[in-house]
Structures are given as structure tokens and as C-alpha cells.
mmCIF file with all atom_site columns, C-alpha atoms in Angstrom:
data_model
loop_
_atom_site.group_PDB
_atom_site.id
_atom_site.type_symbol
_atom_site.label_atom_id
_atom_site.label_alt_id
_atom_site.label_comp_id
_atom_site.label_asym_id
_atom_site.label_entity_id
_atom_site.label_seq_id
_atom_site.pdbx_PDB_ins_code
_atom_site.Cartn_x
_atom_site.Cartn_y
_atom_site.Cartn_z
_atom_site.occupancy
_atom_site.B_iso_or_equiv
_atom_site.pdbx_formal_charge
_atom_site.auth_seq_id
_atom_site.auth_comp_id
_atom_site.auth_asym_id
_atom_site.auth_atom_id
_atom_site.pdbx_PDB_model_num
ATOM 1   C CA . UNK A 1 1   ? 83.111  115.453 124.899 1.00 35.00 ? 2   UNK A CA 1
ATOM 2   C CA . UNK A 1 2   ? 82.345  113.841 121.526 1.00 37.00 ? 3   UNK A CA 1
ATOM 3   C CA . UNK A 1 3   ? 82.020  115.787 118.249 1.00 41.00 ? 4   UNK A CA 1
ATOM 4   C CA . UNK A 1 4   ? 79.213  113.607 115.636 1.00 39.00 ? 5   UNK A CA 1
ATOM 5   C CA . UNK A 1 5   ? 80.757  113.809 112.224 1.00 41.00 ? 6   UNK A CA 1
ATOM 6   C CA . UNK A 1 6   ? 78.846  113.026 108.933 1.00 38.00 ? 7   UNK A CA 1
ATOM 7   C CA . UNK A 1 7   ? 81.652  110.531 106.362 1.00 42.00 ? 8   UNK A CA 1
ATOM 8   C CA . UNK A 1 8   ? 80.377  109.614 103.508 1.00 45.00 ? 9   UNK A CA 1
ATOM 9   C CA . UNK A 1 9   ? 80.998  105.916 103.662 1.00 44.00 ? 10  UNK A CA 1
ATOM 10  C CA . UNK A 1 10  ? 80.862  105.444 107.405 1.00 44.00 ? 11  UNK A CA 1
ATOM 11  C CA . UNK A 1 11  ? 77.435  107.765 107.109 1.00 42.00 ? 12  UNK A CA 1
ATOM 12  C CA . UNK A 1 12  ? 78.390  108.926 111.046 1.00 41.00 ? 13  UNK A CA 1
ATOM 13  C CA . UNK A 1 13  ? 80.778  108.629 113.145 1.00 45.00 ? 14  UNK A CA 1
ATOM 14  C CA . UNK A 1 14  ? 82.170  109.832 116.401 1.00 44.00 ? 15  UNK A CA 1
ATOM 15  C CA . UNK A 1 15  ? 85.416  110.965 116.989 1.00 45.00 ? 16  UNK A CA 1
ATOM 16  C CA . UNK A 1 16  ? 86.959  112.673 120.604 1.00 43.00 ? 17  UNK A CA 1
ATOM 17  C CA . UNK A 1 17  ? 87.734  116.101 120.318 1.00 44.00 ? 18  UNK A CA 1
ATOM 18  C CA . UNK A 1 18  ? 91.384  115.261 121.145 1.00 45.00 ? 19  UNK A CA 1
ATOM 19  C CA . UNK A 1 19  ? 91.809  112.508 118.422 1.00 50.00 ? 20  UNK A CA 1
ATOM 20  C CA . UNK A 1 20  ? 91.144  114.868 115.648 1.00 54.00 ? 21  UNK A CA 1
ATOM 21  C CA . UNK A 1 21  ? 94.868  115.373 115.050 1.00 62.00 ? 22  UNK A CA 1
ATOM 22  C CA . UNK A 1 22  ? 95.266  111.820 114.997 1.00 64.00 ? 23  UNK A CA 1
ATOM 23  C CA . UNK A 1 23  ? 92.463  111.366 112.874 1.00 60.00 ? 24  UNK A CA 1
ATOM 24  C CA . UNK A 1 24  ? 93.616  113.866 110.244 1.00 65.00 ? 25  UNK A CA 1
ATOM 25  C CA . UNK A 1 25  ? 97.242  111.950 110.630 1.00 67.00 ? 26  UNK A CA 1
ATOM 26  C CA . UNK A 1 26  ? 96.051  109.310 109.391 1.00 67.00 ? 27  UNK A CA 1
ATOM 27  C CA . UNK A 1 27  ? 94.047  110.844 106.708 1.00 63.00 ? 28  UNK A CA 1
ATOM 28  C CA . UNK A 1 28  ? 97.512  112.192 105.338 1.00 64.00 ? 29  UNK A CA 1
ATOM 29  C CA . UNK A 1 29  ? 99.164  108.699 106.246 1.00 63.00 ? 30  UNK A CA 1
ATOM 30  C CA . UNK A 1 30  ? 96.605  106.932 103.659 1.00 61.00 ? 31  UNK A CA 1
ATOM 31  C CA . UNK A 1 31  ? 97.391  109.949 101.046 1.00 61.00 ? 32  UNK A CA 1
ATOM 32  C CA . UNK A 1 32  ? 100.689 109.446 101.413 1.00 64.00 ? 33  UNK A CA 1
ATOM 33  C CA . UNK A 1 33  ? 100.111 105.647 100.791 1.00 65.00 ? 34  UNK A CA 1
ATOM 34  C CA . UNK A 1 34  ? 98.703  106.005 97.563  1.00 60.00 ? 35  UNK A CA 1
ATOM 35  C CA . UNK A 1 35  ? 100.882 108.777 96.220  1.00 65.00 ? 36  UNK A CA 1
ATOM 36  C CA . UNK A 1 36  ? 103.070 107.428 93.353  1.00 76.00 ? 37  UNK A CA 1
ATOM 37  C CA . UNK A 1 37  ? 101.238 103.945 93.577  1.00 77.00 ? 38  UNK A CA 1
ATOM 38  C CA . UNK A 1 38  ? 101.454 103.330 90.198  1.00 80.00 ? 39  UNK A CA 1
ATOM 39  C CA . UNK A 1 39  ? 105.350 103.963 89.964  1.00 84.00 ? 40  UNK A CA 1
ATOM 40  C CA . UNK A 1 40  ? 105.382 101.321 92.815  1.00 85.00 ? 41  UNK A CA 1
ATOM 41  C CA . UNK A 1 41  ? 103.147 98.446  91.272  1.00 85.00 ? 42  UNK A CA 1
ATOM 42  C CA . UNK A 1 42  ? 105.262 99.074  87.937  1.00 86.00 ? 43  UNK A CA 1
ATOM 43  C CA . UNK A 1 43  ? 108.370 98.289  90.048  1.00 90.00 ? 44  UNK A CA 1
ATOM 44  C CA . UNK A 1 44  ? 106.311 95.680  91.554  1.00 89.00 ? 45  UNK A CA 1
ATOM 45  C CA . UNK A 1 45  ? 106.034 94.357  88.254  1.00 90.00 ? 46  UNK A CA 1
ATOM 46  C CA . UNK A 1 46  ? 109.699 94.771  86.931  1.00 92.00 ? 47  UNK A CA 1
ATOM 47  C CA . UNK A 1 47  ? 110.598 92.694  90.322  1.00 92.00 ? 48  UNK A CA 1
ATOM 48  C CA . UNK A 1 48  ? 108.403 89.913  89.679  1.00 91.00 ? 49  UNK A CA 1
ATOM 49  C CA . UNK A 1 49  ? 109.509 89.754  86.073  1.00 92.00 ? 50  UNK A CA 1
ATOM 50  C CA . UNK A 1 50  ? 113.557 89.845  87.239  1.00 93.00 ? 51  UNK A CA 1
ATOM 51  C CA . UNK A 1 51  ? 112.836 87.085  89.581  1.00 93.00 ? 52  UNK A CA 1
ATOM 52  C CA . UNK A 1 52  ? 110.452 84.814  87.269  1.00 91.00 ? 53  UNK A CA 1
ATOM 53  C CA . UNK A 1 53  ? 110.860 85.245  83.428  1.00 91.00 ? 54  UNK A CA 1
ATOM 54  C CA . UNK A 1 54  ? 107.249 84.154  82.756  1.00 93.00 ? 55  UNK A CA 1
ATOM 55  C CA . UNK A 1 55  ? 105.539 86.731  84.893  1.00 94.00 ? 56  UNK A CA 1
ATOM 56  C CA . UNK A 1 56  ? 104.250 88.520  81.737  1.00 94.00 ? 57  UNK A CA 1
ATOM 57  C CA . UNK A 1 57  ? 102.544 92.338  82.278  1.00 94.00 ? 58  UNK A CA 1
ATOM 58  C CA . UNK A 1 58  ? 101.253 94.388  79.219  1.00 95.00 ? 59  UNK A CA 1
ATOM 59  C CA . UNK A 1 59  ? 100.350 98.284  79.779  1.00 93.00 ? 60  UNK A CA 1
ATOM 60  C CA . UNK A 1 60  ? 98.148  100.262 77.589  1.00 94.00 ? 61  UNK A CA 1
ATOM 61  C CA . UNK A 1 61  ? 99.370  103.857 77.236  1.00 90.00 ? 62  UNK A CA 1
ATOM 62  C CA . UNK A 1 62  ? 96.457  107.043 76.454  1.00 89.00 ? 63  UNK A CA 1
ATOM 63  C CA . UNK A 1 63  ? 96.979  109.681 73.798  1.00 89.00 ? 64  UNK A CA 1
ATOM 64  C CA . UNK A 1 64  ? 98.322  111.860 76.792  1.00 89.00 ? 65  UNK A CA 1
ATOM 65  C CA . UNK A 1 65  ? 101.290 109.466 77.935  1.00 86.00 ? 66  UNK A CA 1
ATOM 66  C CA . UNK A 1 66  ? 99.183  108.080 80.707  1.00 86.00 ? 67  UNK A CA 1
ATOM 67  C CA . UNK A 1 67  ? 98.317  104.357 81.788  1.00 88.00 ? 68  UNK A CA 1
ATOM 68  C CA . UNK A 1 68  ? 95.420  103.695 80.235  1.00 92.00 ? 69  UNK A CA 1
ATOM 69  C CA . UNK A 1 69  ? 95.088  99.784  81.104  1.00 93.00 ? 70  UNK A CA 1
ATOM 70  C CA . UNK A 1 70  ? 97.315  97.334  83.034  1.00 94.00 ? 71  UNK A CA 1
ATOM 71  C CA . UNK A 1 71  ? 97.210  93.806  82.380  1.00 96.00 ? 72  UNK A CA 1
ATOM 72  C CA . UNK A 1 72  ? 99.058  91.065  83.969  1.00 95.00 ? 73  UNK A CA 1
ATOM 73  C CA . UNK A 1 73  ? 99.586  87.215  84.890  1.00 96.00 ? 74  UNK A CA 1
ATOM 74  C CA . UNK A 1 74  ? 102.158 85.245  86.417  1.00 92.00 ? 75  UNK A CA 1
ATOM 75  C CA . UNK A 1 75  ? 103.308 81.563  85.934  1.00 93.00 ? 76  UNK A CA 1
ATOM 76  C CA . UNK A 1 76  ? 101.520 79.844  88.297  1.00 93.00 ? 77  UNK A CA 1
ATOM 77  C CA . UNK A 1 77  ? 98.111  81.305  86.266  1.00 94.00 ? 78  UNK A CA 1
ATOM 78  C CA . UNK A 1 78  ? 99.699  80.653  83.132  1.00 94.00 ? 79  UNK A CA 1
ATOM 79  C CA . UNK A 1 79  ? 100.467 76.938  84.606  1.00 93.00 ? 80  UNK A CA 1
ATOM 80  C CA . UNK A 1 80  ? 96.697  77.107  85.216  1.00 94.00 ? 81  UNK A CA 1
ATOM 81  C CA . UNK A 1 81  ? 95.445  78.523  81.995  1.00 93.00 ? 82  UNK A CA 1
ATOM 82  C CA . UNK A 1 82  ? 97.123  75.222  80.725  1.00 92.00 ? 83  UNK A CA 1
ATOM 83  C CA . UNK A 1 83  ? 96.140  72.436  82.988  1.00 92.00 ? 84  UNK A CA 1
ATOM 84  C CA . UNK A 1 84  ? 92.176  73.843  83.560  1.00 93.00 ? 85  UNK A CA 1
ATOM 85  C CA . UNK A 1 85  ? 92.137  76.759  80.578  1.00 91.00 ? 86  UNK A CA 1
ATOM 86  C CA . UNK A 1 86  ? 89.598  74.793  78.104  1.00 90.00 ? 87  UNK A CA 1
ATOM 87  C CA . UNK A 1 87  ? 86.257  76.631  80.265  1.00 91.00 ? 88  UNK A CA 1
ATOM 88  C CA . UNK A 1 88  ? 86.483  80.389  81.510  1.00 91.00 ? 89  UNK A CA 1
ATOM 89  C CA . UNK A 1 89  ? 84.732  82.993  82.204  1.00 89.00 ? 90  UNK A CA 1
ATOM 90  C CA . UNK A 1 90  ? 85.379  86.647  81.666  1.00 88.00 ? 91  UNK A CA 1
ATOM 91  C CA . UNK A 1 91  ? 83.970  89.435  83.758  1.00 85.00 ? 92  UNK A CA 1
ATOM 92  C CA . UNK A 1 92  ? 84.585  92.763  85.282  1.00 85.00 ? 93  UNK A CA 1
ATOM 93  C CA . UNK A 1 93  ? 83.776  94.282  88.370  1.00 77.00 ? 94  UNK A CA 1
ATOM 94  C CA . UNK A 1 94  ? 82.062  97.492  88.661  1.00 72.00 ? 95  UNK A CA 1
ATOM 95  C CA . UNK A 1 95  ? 84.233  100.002 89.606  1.00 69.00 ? 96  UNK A CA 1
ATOM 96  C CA . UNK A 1 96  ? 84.667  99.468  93.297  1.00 70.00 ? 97  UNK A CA 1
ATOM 97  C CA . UNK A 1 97  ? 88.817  100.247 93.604  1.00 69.00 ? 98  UNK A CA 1
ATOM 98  C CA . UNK A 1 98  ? 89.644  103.654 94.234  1.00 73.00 ? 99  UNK A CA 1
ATOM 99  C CA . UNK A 1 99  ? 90.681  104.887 91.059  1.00 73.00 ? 100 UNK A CA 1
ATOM 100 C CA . UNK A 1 100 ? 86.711  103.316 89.611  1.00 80.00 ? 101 UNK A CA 1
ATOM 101 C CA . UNK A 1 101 ? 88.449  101.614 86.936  1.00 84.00 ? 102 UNK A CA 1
ATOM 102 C CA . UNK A 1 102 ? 87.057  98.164  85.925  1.00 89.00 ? 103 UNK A CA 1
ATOM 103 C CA . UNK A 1 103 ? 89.068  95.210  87.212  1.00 90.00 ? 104 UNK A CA 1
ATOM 104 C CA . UNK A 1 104 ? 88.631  92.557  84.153  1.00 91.00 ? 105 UNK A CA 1
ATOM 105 C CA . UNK A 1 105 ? 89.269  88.753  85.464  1.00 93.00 ? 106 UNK A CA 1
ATOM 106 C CA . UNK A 1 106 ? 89.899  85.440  83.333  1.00 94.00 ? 107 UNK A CA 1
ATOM 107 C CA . UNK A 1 107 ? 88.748  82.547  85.959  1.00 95.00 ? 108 UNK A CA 1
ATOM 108 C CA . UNK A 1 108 ? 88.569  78.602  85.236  1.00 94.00 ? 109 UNK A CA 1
ATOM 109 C CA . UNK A 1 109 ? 87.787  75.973  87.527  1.00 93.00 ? 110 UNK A CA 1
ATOM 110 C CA . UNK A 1 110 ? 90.401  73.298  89.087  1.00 93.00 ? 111 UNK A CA 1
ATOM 111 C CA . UNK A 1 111 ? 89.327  69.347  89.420  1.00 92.00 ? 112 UNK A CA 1
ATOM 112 C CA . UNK A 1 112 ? 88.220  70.381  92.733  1.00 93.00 ? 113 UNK A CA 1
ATOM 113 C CA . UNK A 1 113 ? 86.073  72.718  91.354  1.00 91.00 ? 114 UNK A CA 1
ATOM 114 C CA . UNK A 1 114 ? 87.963  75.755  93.027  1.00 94.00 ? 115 UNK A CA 1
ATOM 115 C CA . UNK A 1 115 ? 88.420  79.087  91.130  1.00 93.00 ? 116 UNK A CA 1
ATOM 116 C CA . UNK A 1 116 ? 91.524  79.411  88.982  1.00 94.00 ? 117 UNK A CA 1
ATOM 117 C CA . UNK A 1 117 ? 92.603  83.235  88.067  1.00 94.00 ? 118 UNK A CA 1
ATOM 118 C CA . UNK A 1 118 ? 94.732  83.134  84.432  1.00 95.00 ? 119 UNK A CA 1
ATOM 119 C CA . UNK A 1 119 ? 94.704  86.632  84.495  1.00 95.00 ? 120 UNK A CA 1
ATOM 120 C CA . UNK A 1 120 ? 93.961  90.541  85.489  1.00 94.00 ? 121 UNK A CA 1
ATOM 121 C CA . UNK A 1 121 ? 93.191  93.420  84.361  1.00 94.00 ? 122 UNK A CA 1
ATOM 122 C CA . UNK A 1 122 ? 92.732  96.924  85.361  1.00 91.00 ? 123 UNK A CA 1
ATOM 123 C CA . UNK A 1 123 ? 90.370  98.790  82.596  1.00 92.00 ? 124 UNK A CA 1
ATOM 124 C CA . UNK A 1 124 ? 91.099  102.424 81.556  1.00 91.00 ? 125 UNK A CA 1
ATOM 125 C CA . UNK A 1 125 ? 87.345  101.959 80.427  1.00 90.00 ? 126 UNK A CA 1
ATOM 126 C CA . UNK A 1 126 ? 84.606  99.198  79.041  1.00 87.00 ? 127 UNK A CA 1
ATOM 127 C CA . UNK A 1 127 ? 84.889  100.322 75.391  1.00 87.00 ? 128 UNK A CA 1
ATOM 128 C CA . UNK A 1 128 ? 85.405  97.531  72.535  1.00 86.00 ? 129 UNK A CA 1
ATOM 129 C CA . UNK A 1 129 ? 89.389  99.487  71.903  1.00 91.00 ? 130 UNK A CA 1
ATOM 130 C CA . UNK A 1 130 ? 89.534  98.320  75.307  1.00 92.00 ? 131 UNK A CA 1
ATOM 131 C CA . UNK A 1 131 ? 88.143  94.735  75.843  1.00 90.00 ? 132 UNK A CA 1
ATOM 132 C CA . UNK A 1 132 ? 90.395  93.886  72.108  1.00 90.00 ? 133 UNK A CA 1
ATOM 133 C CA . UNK A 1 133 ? 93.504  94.957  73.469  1.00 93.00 ? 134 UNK A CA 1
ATOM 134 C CA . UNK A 1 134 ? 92.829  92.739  76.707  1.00 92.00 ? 135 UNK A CA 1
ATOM 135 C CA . UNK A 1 135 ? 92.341  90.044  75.180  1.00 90.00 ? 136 UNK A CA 1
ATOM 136 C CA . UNK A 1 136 ? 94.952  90.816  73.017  1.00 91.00 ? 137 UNK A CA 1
ATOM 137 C CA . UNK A 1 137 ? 97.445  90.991  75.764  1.00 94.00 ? 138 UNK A CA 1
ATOM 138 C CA . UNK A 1 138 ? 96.059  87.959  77.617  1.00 93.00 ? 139 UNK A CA 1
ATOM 139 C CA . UNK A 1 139 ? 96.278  85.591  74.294  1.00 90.00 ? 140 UNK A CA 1
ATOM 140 C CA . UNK A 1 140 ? 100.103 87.031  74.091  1.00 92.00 ? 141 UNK A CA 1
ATOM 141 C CA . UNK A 1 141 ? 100.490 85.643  77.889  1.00 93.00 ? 142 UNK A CA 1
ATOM 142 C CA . UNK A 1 142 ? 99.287  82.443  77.169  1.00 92.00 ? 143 UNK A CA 1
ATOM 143 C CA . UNK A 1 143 ? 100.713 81.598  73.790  1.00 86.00 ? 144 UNK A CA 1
ATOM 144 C CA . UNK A 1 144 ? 99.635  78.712  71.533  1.00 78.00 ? 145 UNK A CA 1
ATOM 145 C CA . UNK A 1 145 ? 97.329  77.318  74.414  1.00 79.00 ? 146 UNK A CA 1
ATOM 146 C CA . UNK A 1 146 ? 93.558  78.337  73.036  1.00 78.00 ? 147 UNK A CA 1
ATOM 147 C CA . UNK A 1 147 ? 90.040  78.242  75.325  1.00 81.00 ? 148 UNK A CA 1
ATOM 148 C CA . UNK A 1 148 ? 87.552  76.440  73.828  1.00 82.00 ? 149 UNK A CA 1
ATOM 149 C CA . UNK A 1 149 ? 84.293  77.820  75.764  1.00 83.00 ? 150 UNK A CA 1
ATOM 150 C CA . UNK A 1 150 ? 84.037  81.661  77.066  1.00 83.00 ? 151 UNK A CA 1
ATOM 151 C CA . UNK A 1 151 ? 81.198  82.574  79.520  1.00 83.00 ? 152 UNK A CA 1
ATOM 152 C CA . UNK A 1 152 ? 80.403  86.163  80.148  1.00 81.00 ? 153 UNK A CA 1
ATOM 153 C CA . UNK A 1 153 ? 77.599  88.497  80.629  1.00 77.00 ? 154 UNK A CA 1
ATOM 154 C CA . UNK A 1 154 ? 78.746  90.642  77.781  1.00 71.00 ? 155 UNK A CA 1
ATOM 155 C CA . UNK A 1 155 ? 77.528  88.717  74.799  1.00 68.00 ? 156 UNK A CA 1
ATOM 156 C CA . UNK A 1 156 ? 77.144  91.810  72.214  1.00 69.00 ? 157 UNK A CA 1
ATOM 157 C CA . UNK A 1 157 ? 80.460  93.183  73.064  1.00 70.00 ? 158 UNK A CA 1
ATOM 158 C CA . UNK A 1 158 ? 81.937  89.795  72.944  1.00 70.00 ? 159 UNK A CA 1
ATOM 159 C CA . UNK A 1 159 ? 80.838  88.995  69.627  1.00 71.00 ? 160 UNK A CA 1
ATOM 160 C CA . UNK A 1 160 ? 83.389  92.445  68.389  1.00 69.00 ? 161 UNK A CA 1
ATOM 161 C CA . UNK A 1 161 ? 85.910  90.881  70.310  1.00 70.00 ? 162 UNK A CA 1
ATOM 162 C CA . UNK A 1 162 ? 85.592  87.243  69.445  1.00 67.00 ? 163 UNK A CA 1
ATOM 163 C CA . UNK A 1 163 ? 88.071  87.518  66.403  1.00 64.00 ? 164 UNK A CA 1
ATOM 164 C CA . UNK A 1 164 ? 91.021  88.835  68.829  1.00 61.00 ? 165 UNK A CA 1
ATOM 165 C CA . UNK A 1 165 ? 90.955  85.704  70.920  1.00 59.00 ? 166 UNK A CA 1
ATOM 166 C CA . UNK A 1 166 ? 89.984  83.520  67.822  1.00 57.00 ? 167 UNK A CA 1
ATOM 167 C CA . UNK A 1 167 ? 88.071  80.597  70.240  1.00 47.00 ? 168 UNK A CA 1
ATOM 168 C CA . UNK A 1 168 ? 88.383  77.240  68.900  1.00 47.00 ? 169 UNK A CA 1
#
């Protein structure tokens, strides 16, 4: 005998009677999964900086104490930055992780035409604070190496921001 449940993202599904338990199991399995995620990706962090000095990571703290914004790169993106770096573009997805925080990406293109990722960025929010202190953090990263040409869909905001990253 089957029992028709309404999920929100699977809109129905059917689950046995007798895998209910295992169902809810797993429920707590994935709970348990993301408890404390963030103290793991900071360790995550810490371990990728012990075992390559360039991995660079900048976090953004609230007025509370909390993690506002995370931003980080490692050296193979920074080798990119400087080899393909002169073109990116800068966008952010809309909210489609589980904590709905923007992810902010700086991508270039190879010689092959292939995406390059410099950089990443999880958003606290979208607000000009924001977008200046990820820029800020990314031109840190990169150091004396400078884009010449910026393409995103966020031309007003941009223009607030343009002065952190100083485009030549």
C-alpha cells in the first residue's frame, strides 16, 4: 500500500508505508550534513591555505559576529586571472543554494575559449557595502595584476563600485 505525499520541490511523490522511517532517516541524515557547515568549509579553507600559501579567502563579518560574506580563490585562478584576466565578467546567481545567498563569480575566457573562474563569492546580500568589499577582497587576491574590460548586467551598481577595482 502506497501513501501519495505532497513535497514542495518534488510537487508528489510516493513513498511505501514501510519506508517512512527510512525516509525520515534520511531527512535527519541531510540535517545532520549541513549542521556546522560553515565551521567545516572554514577548516576547509585553513587546510587549503596550510597546504598552498596562495589560496587566499577573505570573510566579511555582520554587526552581530556572524559571516556576512565569504570570498575566496586559489592559485590555479589566480594563475588564471594572470594569463587570461584582461576580459571578465562579473555576475551573481540568484539565490538558488540553500542558505539563498547570492553566489558572485569573476569568469574570463582561456585561448580555447573555455571558462576561467578567478574567483567566488558567497553574498550576505546585493547591496553596494557588499559588491565594494568583494571587489575589494578579490583586487587584494590578485595583487598588482589589473582587468582592463568588466562585463556585467549590473551597470548602475557598477558604476558605485568602479573606484574599488580602479579598471585601467
Amino acid at each position: 500500500m502506497c501513501q501519495l505525499l505532497y513535497h514542495p520541490v518534488n510537487r508528489y511523490c510516493r513513498l511505501h508505508l514501510c519506508n517512512s522511517n527510512k525516509f525520515c532517516r534520511k531527512a535527519a541524515n541531510v540535517r545532520a550534513e549541513h549542521a556546522n557547515d560553515i565551521a567545516k568549509l572554514l577548516e576547509f579553507f585553513e587546510d587549503c591555505k596550510a597546504q598552498n600559501p596562495q589560496f587566499c579567502w577573505y570573510v566579511k563579518i555582520d554587526k552581530e559576529g556572524m559571516i556576512h560574506s565569504l570570498f575566496w580563490s586559489h592559485a590555479s585562478m589566480q594563475a588564471e586571472y594572470i594569463d587570461f584576466g584582461d576580459v571578465m565578467t562579473f555576475d551573481t546567481t540568484h539565490k538558488t543554494n540553500i542558505y539563498e545567498k547570492p553566489l558572485a563569480m569573476f569568469v574570463g575566457a582561456n585561448h580555447h575559449l573555455q571558462n576561467t573562474y578567478f574567483g567566488c563569492a558567497l553574498l550576505g546580500d546585493e547591496t553596494i557595502e557588499t559588491f565594494q568589499w568583494v571587489f575589494q577582497a578579490f583586487k587584494k587576491c590578485m595583487g598588482r595584476h589589473r582587468t582592463r574590460c568588466i562585463i556585467t548586467g549590473k551597470v548602475k551598481l557598477f558604476k558605485k563600485v568602479e573606484n574599488t577595482l580602479k579598471v585601467e
